[in-house]
Amino acid sequence: MSTKNFLFVNRKAPYGTVYALEALEVVLISAAFEQNVSLAFIDDGVYQITKGQNSKATGMKNFSPTFRALGDYDITKLYVSIESLAERGLTVDDLMELTYEDADDDYAEKPSIILVNREEMAAMMTEQEVILSF
Amino acid sequence: MKYTIMVNEGPYQHQSADTALQFTRAALEKGHEIFRVFFYHDGVNNGTRLSVPPADDRLIQKSWSELAEKHGLDLVICIAAAQRRGLMDADEAKRQGLDANNIAPGFRISGLGQLVEGGIQSDRLVVFGD
């Protein structure tokens, strides 16, 4: 089976609707198909990877720890919109430290989060072949 | 061109369920190939055969079944999303020990891998959602 560039665009807050949780389920399945997978976080989607999430009172499962496992699935490119962070009063310090071990560099631990502005986000999207928007 | 269609919203709740149906019909009329239609999130509810809308309303689920029969469409409902929302075929209902099933003709229940495969095998994957 051929390899394509897959992009999952996460636009919605982690709780309140099921979109984010079910999107992550697709991401994990896609890893099994050995595709070139990237994730984008824009609009309220940036809240999905904020640290210190506690969803207990809502009754919904806190699935944010799953993002930490993505590196082990060779999903190592998480593009985060600088503007979306700023519009919500967030900085990169509010995000989880998501990393992967680079097999081509003696398994050095490297950050998966790539901060990009809208122009860079748009340019990255033009390189994709399959875009799933959630 | 070869398309895979993803339907993420429920019938009657959201315009995108209608638009997905209309797009699929139009693509077929233009001679394109529909590799697969994959139903996810509340979109799985497009595959129930127990919908009874008012007499003057359109029949969304039935339209999918008719389109599938006419063109041999592969209509796939995500099993994980379906189980959460109570969409069952006869085999799955039996396996879960449930007393009913509700899947419409022409639909089948399968895994998310079917969606990823659709993305790989098709020229375009078109997402209809919110």
PDB file of C-alpha atoms in Angstrom:
ATOM      1  CA  MET A   1       0.000   0.000   0.000  1.00  0.00           C
ATOM      2  CA  SER A   2       1.322   3.423  -0.933  1.00  0.00           C
ATOM      3  CA  THR A   3       2.354   6.093   1.536  1.00  0.00           C
ATOM      4  CA  LYS A   4       0.572   9.435   1.562  1.00  0.00           C
ATOM      5  CA  ASN A   5       0.829  12.630   3.558  1.00  0.00           C
ATOM      6  CA  PHE A   6      -2.106  12.592   5.987  1.00  0.00           C
ATOM      7  CA  LEU A   7      -3.038  15.698   7.974  1.00  0.00           C
ATOM      8  CA  PHE A   8      -5.535  15.704  10.815  1.00  0.00           C
ATOM      9  CA  VAL A   9      -6.826  19.205  11.524  1.00  0.00           C
ATOM     10  CA  ASN A  10      -8.074  19.602  15.084  1.00  0.00           C
ATOM     11  CA  ARG A  11     -10.275  22.683  15.404  1.00  0.00           C
ATOM     12  CA  LYS A  12     -12.447  21.997  18.426  1.00  0.00           C
ATOM     13  CA  ALA A  13     -12.073  22.042  22.218  1.00  0.00           C
ATOM     14  CA  PRO A  14     -11.325  18.656  23.822  1.00  0.00           C
ATOM     15  CA  TYR A  15     -14.551  18.477  25.806  1.00  0.00           C
ATOM     16  CA  GLY A  16     -18.105  19.687  25.150  1.00  0.00           C
ATOM     17  CA  THR A  17     -18.332  17.635  21.960  1.00  0.00           C
ATOM     18  CA  VAL A  18     -16.916  14.241  21.006  1.00  0.00           C
ATOM     19  CA  TYR A  19     -15.088  15.455  17.894  1.00  0.00           C
ATOM     20  CA  ALA A  20     -11.634  15.702  19.483  1.00  0.00           C
ATOM     21  CA  LEU A  21     -11.781  12.296  21.179  1.00  0.00           C
ATOM     22  CA  GLU A  22     -13.021  10.504  18.068  1.00  0.00           C
ATOM     23  CA  ALA A  23     -10.503  12.375  15.892  1.00  0.00           C
ATOM     24  CA  LEU A  24      -7.682  11.019  18.038  1.00  0.00           C
ATOM     25  CA  GLU A  25      -9.054   7.507  17.522  1.00  0.00           C
ATOM     26  CA  VAL A  26      -8.654   7.958  13.756  1.00  0.00           C
ATOM     27  CA  VAL A  27      -5.123   9.310  14.220  1.00  0.00           C
ATOM     28  CA  LEU A  28      -4.110   6.202  16.179  1.00  0.00           C
ATOM     29  CA  ILE A  29      -5.565   3.868  13.544  1.00  0.00           C
ATOM     30  CA  SER A  30      -3.783   5.751  10.754  1.00  0.00           C
ATOM     31  CA  ALA A  31      -0.467   5.028  12.460  1.00  0.00           C
ATOM     32  CA  ALA A  32      -1.012   1.311  11.803  1.00  0.00           C
ATOM     33  CA  PHE A  33      -1.118   2.023   8.040  1.00  0.00           C
ATOM     34  CA  GLU A  34       2.413   3.468   8.020  1.00  0.00           C
ATOM     35  CA  GLN A  35       1.403   6.751   6.481  1.00  0.00           C
ATOM     36  CA  ASN A  36       3.204  10.086   6.842  1.00  0.00           C
ATOM     37  CA  VAL A  37       0.913  11.578   9.491  1.00  0.00           C
ATOM     38  CA  SER A  38       0.868  15.161  10.766  1.00  0.00           C
ATOM     39  CA  LEU A  39      -1.525  16.944  13.098  1.00  0.00           C
ATOM     40  CA  ALA A  40      -2.584  20.590  13.094  1.00  0.00           C
ATOM     41  CA  PHE A  41      -4.135  22.439  16.008  1.00  0.00           C
ATOM     42  CA  ILE A  42      -6.056  25.590  15.171  1.00  0.00           C
ATOM     43  CA  ASP A  43      -8.883  27.619  16.759  1.00  0.00           C
ATOM     44  CA  ASP A  44     -10.150  25.966  19.984  1.00  0.00           C
ATOM     45  CA  GLY A  45      -8.250  22.827  18.929  1.00  0.00           C
ATOM     46  CA  VAL A  46      -5.174  24.236  20.704  1.00  0.00           C
ATOM     47  CA  TYR A  47      -6.916  23.489  24.016  1.00  0.00           C
ATOM     48  CA  GLN A  48      -6.607  19.757  23.226  1.00  0.00           C
ATOM     49  CA  ILE A  49      -2.905  19.773  24.050  1.00  0.00           C
ATOM     50  CA  THR A  50      -2.887  22.144  27.035  1.00  0.00           C
ATOM     51  CA  LYS A  51      -1.343  20.692  30.171  1.00  0.00           C
ATOM     52  CA  GLY A  52      -3.058  20.065  33.490  1.00  0.00           C
ATOM     53  CA  GLN A  53      -6.397  19.029  32.015  1.00  0.00           C
ATOM     54  CA  ASN A  54      -8.953  17.757  34.528  1.00  0.00           C
ATOM     55  CA  SER A  55     -12.246  16.718  32.996  1.00  0.00           C
ATOM     56  CA  LYS A  56     -13.502  14.804  36.034  1.00  0.00           C
ATOM     57  CA  ALA A  57     -16.453  17.072  36.835  1.00  0.00           C
ATOM     58  CA  THR A  58     -17.727  16.885  33.249  1.00  0.00           C
ATOM     59  CA  GLY A  59     -17.988  13.085  33.291  1.00  0.00           C
ATOM     60  CA  MET A  60     -15.942  12.936  30.095  1.00  0.00           C
ATOM     61  CA  LYS A  61     -12.673  11.012  29.986  1.00  0.00           C
ATOM     62  CA  ASN A  62      -9.453  13.048  30.090  1.00  0.00           C
ATOM     63  CA  PHE A  63      -7.804  11.657  26.965  1.00  0.00           C
ATOM     64  CA  SER A  64      -4.960  14.198  26.812  1.00  0.00           C
ATOM     65  CA  PRO A  65      -2.313  11.662  28.023  1.00  0.00           C
ATOM     66  CA  THR A  66      -2.859   9.821  24.717  1.00  0.00           C
ATOM     67  CA  PHE A  67      -1.131  12.682  22.886  1.00  0.00           C
ATOM     68  CA  ARG A  68       2.080  11.761  24.750  1.00  0.00           C
ATOM     69  CA  ALA A  69       2.014   8.332  23.081  1.00  0.00           C
ATOM     70  CA  LEU A  70       1.944   9.694  19.519  1.00  0.00           C
ATOM     71  CA  GLY A  71       5.740   9.853  19.318  1.00  0.00           C
ATOM     72  CA  ASP A  72       5.887   6.090  19.863  1.00  0.00           C
ATOM     73  CA  TYR A  73       3.605   5.700  16.825  1.00  0.00           C
ATOM     74  CA  ASP A  74       6.010   7.767  14.682  1.00  0.00           C
ATOM     75  CA  ILE A  75       3.593  10.707  14.685  1.00  0.00           C
ATOM     76  CA  THR A  76       6.078  13.463  15.360  1.00  0.00           C
ATOM     77  CA  LYS A  77       4.782  16.584  13.627  1.00  0.00           C
ATOM     78  CA  LEU A  78       2.192  18.562  15.598  1.00  0.00           C
ATOM     79  CA  TYR A  79       1.703  21.978  13.996  1.00  0.00           C
ATOM     80  CA  VAL A  80       0.201  24.537  16.390  1.00  0.00           C
ATOM     81  CA  SER A  81      -1.188  27.884  15.282  1.00  0.00           C
ATOM     82  CA  ILE A  82       0.605  30.783  16.978  1.00  0.00           C
ATOM     83  CA  GLU A  83      -2.359  33.061  16.327  1.00  0.00           C
ATOM     84  CA  SER A  84      -4.867  30.607  17.826  1.00  0.00           C
ATOM     85  CA  LEU A  85      -2.744  30.390  20.993  1.00  0.00           C
ATOM     86  CA  ALA A  86      -2.414  34.170  21.250  1.00  0.00           C
ATOM     87  CA  GLU A  87      -6.126  34.784  20.639  1.00  0.00           C
ATOM     88  CA  ARG A  88      -6.852  32.603  23.689  1.00  0.00           C
ATOM     89  CA  GLY A  89      -4.195  34.103  25.941  1.00  0.00           C
ATOM     90  CA  LEU A  90      -2.090  30.957  25.710  1.00  0.00           C
ATOM     91  CA  THR A  91       1.618  30.436  25.110  1.00  0.00           C
ATOM     92  CA  VAL A  92       3.669  27.333  24.356  1.00  0.00           C
ATOM     93  CA  ASP A  93       4.286  27.070  28.130  1.00  0.00           C
ATOM     94  CA  ASP A  94       0.601  26.189  28.563  1.00  0.00           C
ATOM     95  CA  LEU A  95       0.990  23.151  26.288  1.00  0.00           C
ATOM     96  CA  MET A  96       2.063  19.644  27.234  1.00  0.00           C
ATOM     97  CA  GLU A  97       5.684  18.790  26.499  1.00  0.00           C
ATOM     98  CA  LEU A  98       5.147  16.385  23.623  1.00  0.00           C
ATOM     99  CA  THR A  99       8.300  14.739  22.339  1.00  0.00           C
ATOM    100  CA  TYR A 100       9.559  11.844  20.255  1.00  0.00           C
ATOM    101  CA  GLU A 101      12.777   9.854  20.075  1.00  0.00           C
ATOM    102  CA  ASP A 102      14.562  10.484  16.781  1.00  0.00           C
ATOM    103  CA  ALA A 103      15.723   7.099  15.457  1.00  0.00           C
ATOM    104  CA  ASP A 104      17.996   8.872  12.934  1.00  0.00           C
ATOM    105  CA  ASP A 105      19.777  10.837  15.660  1.00  0.00           C
ATOM    106  CA  ASP A 106      20.729   8.208  18.277  1.00  0.00           C
ATOM    107  CA  TYR A 107      17.198   8.354  19.731  1.00  0.00           C
ATOM    108  CA  ALA A 108      17.615  11.904  20.960  1.00  0.00           C
ATOM    109  CA  GLU A 109      14.430  13.285  22.495  1.00  0.00           C
ATOM    110  CA  LYS A 110      13.017  16.074  20.356  1.00  0.00           C
ATOM    111  CA  PRO A 111       9.912  18.266  20.567  1.00  0.00           C
ATOM    112  CA  SER A 112       6.919  17.243  18.429  1.00  0.00           C
ATOM    113  CA  ILE A 113       5.225  20.637  18.683  1.00  0.00           C
ATOM    114  CA  ILE A 114       6.006  22.997  15.817  1.00  0.00           C
ATOM    115  CA  LEU A 115       4.692  26.538  16.250  1.00  0.00           C
ATOM    116  CA  VAL A 116       3.633  28.055  12.941  1.00  0.00           C
ATOM    117  CA  ASN A 117       1.878  31.216  11.835  1.00  0.00           C
ATOM    118  CA  ARG A 118      -1.112  31.153   9.474  1.00  0.00           C
ATOM    119  CA  GLU A 119       1.038  31.560   6.378  1.00  0.00           C
ATOM    120  CA  GLU A 120       3.273  28.648   7.376  1.00  0.00           C
ATOM    121  CA  MET A 121       0.224  26.554   8.321  1.00  0.00           C
ATOM    122  CA  ALA A 122      -1.272  27.189   4.866  1.00  0.00           C
ATOM    123  CA  ALA A 123       2.009  26.282   3.141  1.00  0.00           C
ATOM    124  CA  MET A 124       2.223  23.029   5.167  1.00  0.00           C
ATOM    125  CA  MET A 125      -1.348  22.164   4.160  1.00  0.00           C
ATOM    126  CA  THR A 126      -0.537  22.466   0.455  1.00  0.00           C
ATOM    127  CA  GLU A 127       1.985  19.623   0.901  1.00  0.00           C
ATOM    128  CA  GLN A 128      -0.709  17.260   2.207  1.00  0.00           C
ATOM    129  CA  GLU A 129      -2.546  14.659   0.153  1.00  0.00           C
ATOM    130  CA  VAL A 130      -5.305  13.610   2.564  1.00  0.00           C
ATOM    131  CA  ILE A 131      -6.716  16.193   4.982  1.00  0.00           C
ATOM    132  CA  LEU A 132      -9.252  15.185   7.618  1.00  0.00           C
ATOM    133  CA  SER A 133     -10.814  18.095   9.459  1.00  0.00           C
ATOM    134  CA  PHE A 134     -12.384  17.653  12.887  1.00  0.00           C
TER     135      PHE A 134
ATOM    136  CA  MET B   1     -11.769  10.683 -10.368  1.00  0.00           C
ATOM    137  CA  LYS B   2     -11.960   8.256  -7.445  1.00  0.00           C
ATOM    138  CA  TYR B   3     -13.515   9.630  -4.269  1.00  0.00           C
ATOM    139  CA  THR B   4     -13.940   8.545  -0.687  1.00  0.00           C
ATOM    140  CA  ILE B   5     -16.659  10.462   1.148  1.00  0.00           C
ATOM    141  CA  MET B   6     -16.658  10.994   4.914  1.00  0.00           C
ATOM    142  CA  VAL B   7     -19.969  11.901   6.584  1.00  0.00           C
ATOM    143  CA  ASN B   8     -19.581  13.276  10.099  1.00  0.00           C
ATOM    144  CA  GLU B   9     -22.985  14.701  10.999  1.00  0.00           C
ATOM    145  CA  GLY B  10     -26.386  13.178  11.646  1.00  0.00           C
ATOM    146  CA  PRO B  11     -29.387  13.274   9.277  1.00  0.00           C
ATOM    147  CA  TYR B  12     -31.942  16.089   9.801  1.00  0.00           C
ATOM    148  CA  GLN B  13     -29.662  17.616  12.465  1.00  0.00           C
ATOM    149  CA  HIS B  14     -27.087  19.082  10.093  1.00  0.00           C
ATOM    150  CA  GLN B  15     -27.017  20.245   6.480  1.00  0.00           C
ATOM    151  CA  SER B  16     -23.765  18.396   5.836  1.00  0.00           C
ATOM    152  CA  ALA B  17     -25.621  15.040   5.898  1.00  0.00           C
ATOM    153  CA  ASP B  18     -27.757  16.260   2.957  1.00  0.00           C
ATOM    154  CA  THR B  19     -24.792  17.825   1.182  1.00  0.00           C
ATOM    155  CA  ALA B  20     -22.796  14.594   1.396  1.00  0.00           C
ATOM    156  CA  LEU B  21     -25.671  12.701  -0.205  1.00  0.00           C
ATOM    157  CA  GLN B  22     -26.103  15.336  -2.928  1.00  0.00           C
ATOM    158  CA  PHE B  23     -22.364  15.474  -3.635  1.00  0.00           C
ATOM    159  CA  THR B  24     -22.150  11.679  -3.911  1.00  0.00           C
ATOM    160  CA  ARG B  25     -25.149  11.584  -6.265  1.00  0.00           C
ATOM    161  CA  ALA B  26     -23.712  14.390  -8.422  1.00  0.00           C
ATOM    162  CA  ALA B  27     -20.279  12.745  -8.592  1.00  0.00           C
ATOM    163  CA  LEU B  28     -21.832   9.478  -9.774  1.00  0.00           C
ATOM    164  CA  GLU B  29     -23.930  11.301 -12.379  1.00  0.00           C
ATOM    165  CA  LYS B  30     -20.740  12.920 -13.719  1.00  0.00           C
ATOM    166  CA  GLY B  31     -19.163   9.478 -14.109  1.00  0.00           C
ATOM    167  CA  HIS B  32     -16.812   9.600 -11.119  1.00  0.00           C
ATOM    168  CA  GLU B  33     -16.092   6.571  -8.978  1.00  0.00           C
ATOM    169  CA  ILE B  34     -17.047   6.472  -5.306  1.00  0.00           C
ATOM    170  CA  PHE B  35     -14.562   4.123  -3.652  1.00  0.00           C
ATOM    171  CA  ARG B  36     -16.352   4.256  -0.308  1.00  0.00           C
ATOM    172  CA  VAL B  37     -18.646   6.354   1.882  1.00  0.00           C
ATOM    173  CA  PHE B  38     -17.560   6.313   5.514  1.00  0.00           C
ATOM    174  CA  PHE B  39     -19.898   7.406   8.316  1.00  0.00           C
ATOM    175  CA  TYR B  40     -18.368   8.728  11.539  1.00  0.00           C
ATOM    176  CA  HIS B  41     -19.352  10.725  14.640  1.00  0.00           C
ATOM    177  CA  ASP B  42     -23.153  11.290  14.575  1.00  0.00           C
ATOM    178  CA  GLY B  43     -22.940  10.556  10.846  1.00  0.00           C
ATOM    179  CA  VAL B  44     -23.484   6.892  11.730  1.00  0.00           C
ATOM    180  CA  ASN B  45     -27.162   7.761  12.226  1.00  0.00           C
ATOM    181  CA  ASN B  46     -27.475   8.091   8.452  1.00  0.00           C
ATOM    182  CA  GLY B  47     -27.451   4.289   8.486  1.00  0.00           C
ATOM    183  CA  THR B  48     -30.500   3.529  10.611  1.00  0.00           C
ATOM    184  CA  ARG B  49     -33.507   1.932   8.941  1.00  0.00           C
ATOM    185  CA  LEU B  50     -35.839   3.031  11.776  1.00  0.00           C
ATOM    186  CA  SER B  51     -36.076   6.705  10.820  1.00  0.00           C
ATOM    187  CA  VAL B  52     -39.621   7.934  10.190  1.00  0.00           C
ATOM    188  CA  PRO B  53     -39.556  11.613   9.205  1.00  0.00           C
ATOM    189  CA  PRO B  54     -42.796  13.565   8.599  1.00  0.00           C
ATOM    190  CA  ALA B  55     -44.489  12.729   5.286  1.00  0.00           C
ATOM    191  CA  ASP B  56     -43.507  16.038   3.641  1.00  0.00           C
ATOM    192  CA  ASP B  57     -39.811  15.694   4.541  1.00  0.00           C
ATOM    193  CA  ARG B  58     -36.992  14.080   2.539  1.00  0.00           C
ATOM    194  CA  LEU B  59     -35.848  10.527   3.287  1.00  0.00           C
ATOM    195  CA  ILE B  60     -32.128  10.732   3.888  1.00  0.00           C
ATOM    196  CA  GLN B  61     -31.318   7.199   5.072  1.00  0.00           C
ATOM    197  CA  LYS B  62     -33.527   5.598   2.427  1.00  0.00           C
ATOM    198  CA  SER B  63     -31.858   7.717  -0.262  1.00  0.00           C
ATOM    199  CA  TRP B  64     -28.459   6.307   0.730  1.00  0.00           C
ATOM    200  CA  SER B  65     -29.813   2.753   0.572  1.00  0.00           C
ATOM    201  CA  GLU B  66     -31.321   3.376  -2.880  1.00  0.00           C
ATOM    202  CA  LEU B  67     -28.131   5.005  -4.149  1.00  0.00           C
ATOM    203  CA  ALA B  68     -26.114   2.048  -2.833  1.00  0.00           C
ATOM    204  CA  GLU B  69     -28.338  -0.438  -4.586  1.00  0.00           C
ATOM    205  CA  LYS B  70     -28.272   1.466  -7.870  1.00  0.00           C
ATOM    206  CA  HIS B  71     -24.515   2.061  -7.971  1.00  0.00           C
ATOM    207  CA  GLY B  72     -23.122  -0.708  -5.747  1.00  0.00           C
ATOM    208  CA  LEU B  73     -21.826   1.819  -3.225  1.00  0.00           C
ATOM    209  CA  ASP B  74     -19.776   0.676  -0.256  1.00  0.00           C
ATOM    210  CA  LEU B  75     -21.453   2.390   2.720  1.00  0.00           C
ATOM    211  CA  VAL B  76     -19.396   1.803   5.861  1.00  0.00           C
ATOM    212  CA  ILE B  77     -20.432   2.747   9.389  1.00  0.00           C
ATOM    213  CA  CYS B  78     -17.628   3.054  11.931  1.00  0.00           C
ATOM    214  CA  ILE B  79     -18.066   0.344  14.533  1.00  0.00           C
ATOM    215  CA  ALA B  80     -16.677   2.343  17.475  1.00  0.00           C
ATOM    216  CA  ALA B  81     -18.896   5.352  16.721  1.00  0.00           C
ATOM    217  CA  ALA B  82     -21.868   3.055  16.030  1.00  0.00           C
ATOM    218  CA  GLN B  83     -21.553   1.165  19.293  1.00  0.00           C
ATOM    219  CA  ARG B  84     -21.585   4.415  21.281  1.00  0.00           C
ATOM    220  CA  ARG B  85     -24.732   5.564  19.500  1.00  0.00           C
ATOM    221  CA  GLY B  86     -26.721   2.327  19.285  1.00  0.00           C
ATOM    222  CA  LEU B  87     -26.337   1.451  15.594  1.00  0.00           C
ATOM    223  CA  MET B  88     -26.341  -2.338  15.261  1.00  0.00           C
ATOM    224  CA  ASP B  89     -26.382  -4.947  12.566  1.00  0.00           C
ATOM    225  CA  ALA B  90     -27.771  -8.400  13.311  1.00  0.00           C
ATOM    226  CA  ASP B  91     -24.368 -10.002  13.982  1.00  0.00           C
ATOM    227  CA  GLU B  92     -23.209  -7.250  16.312  1.00  0.00           C
ATOM    228  CA  ALA B  93     -26.527  -7.203  18.199  1.00  0.00           C
ATOM    229  CA  LYS B  94     -26.221 -10.924  18.753  1.00  0.00           C
ATOM    230  CA  ARG B  95     -22.612 -10.610  19.877  1.00  0.00           C
ATOM    231  CA  GLN B  96     -23.569  -7.865  22.361  1.00  0.00           C
ATOM    232  CA  GLY B  97     -26.621  -9.797  23.578  1.00  0.00           C
ATOM    233  CA  LEU B  98     -29.011  -7.074  22.402  1.00  0.00           C
ATOM    234  CA  ASP B  99     -32.641  -7.630  21.377  1.00  0.00           C
ATOM    235  CA  ALA B 100     -32.709  -5.541  18.178  1.00  0.00           C
ATOM    236  CA  ASN B 101     -30.778  -4.284  15.199  1.00  0.00           C
ATOM    237  CA  ASN B 102     -31.398  -1.184  13.098  1.00  0.00           C
ATOM    238  CA  ILE B 103     -28.914  -0.962  10.227  1.00  0.00           C
ATOM    239  CA  ALA B 104     -30.361   0.093   6.869  1.00  0.00           C
ATOM    240  CA  PRO B 105     -29.968  -1.956   3.657  1.00  0.00           C
ATOM    241  CA  GLY B 106     -26.727  -1.321   1.782  1.00  0.00           C
ATOM    242  CA  PHE B 107     -24.764  -0.319   4.895  1.00  0.00           C
ATOM    243  CA  ARG B 108     -22.158  -2.402   6.675  1.00  0.00           C
ATOM    244  CA  ILE B 109     -20.345  -1.900   9.971  1.00  0.00           C
ATOM    245  CA  SER B 110     -16.551  -1.967  10.024  1.00  0.00           C
ATOM    246  CA  GLY B 111     -13.481  -0.315  11.515  1.00  0.00           C
ATOM    247  CA  LEU B 112     -11.704   3.020  11.111  1.00  0.00           C
ATOM    248  CA  GLY B 113      -9.077   1.329   8.972  1.00  0.00           C
ATOM    249  CA  GLN B 114     -11.659   1.445   6.180  1.00  0.00           C
ATOM    250  CA  LEU B 115     -11.526   5.253   6.306  1.00  0.00           C
ATOM    251  CA  VAL B 116      -7.721   5.386   6.224  1.00  0.00           C
ATOM    252  CA  GLU B 117      -7.695   2.891   3.357  1.00  0.00           C
ATOM    253  CA  GLY B 118     -10.187   5.126   1.542  1.00  0.00           C
ATOM    254  CA  GLY B 119      -7.774   8.054   1.910  1.00  0.00           C
ATOM    255  CA  ILE B 120      -4.911   5.998   0.543  1.00  0.00           C
ATOM    256  CA  GLN B 121      -6.799   4.404  -2.366  1.00  0.00           C
ATOM    257  CA  SER B 122      -8.758   7.450  -3.579  1.00  0.00           C
ATOM    258  CA  ASP B 123      -7.714  10.545  -5.494  1.00  0.00           C
ATOM    259  CA  ARG B 124      -9.722  12.715  -3.101  1.00  0.00           C
ATOM    260  CA  LEU B 125     -11.137  12.241   0.384  1.00  0.00           C
ATOM    261  CA  VAL B 126     -13.963  14.715   0.925  1.00  0.00           C
ATOM    262  CA  VAL B 127     -15.108  15.405   4.493  1.00  0.00           C
ATOM    263  CA  PHE B 128     -18.655  16.589   5.207  1.00  0.00           C
ATOM    264  CA  GLY B 129     -18.997  17.841   8.754  1.00  0.00           C
ATOM    265  CA  ASP B 130     -19.306  20.788  11.100  1.00  0.00           C
TER     266      ASP B 130
END
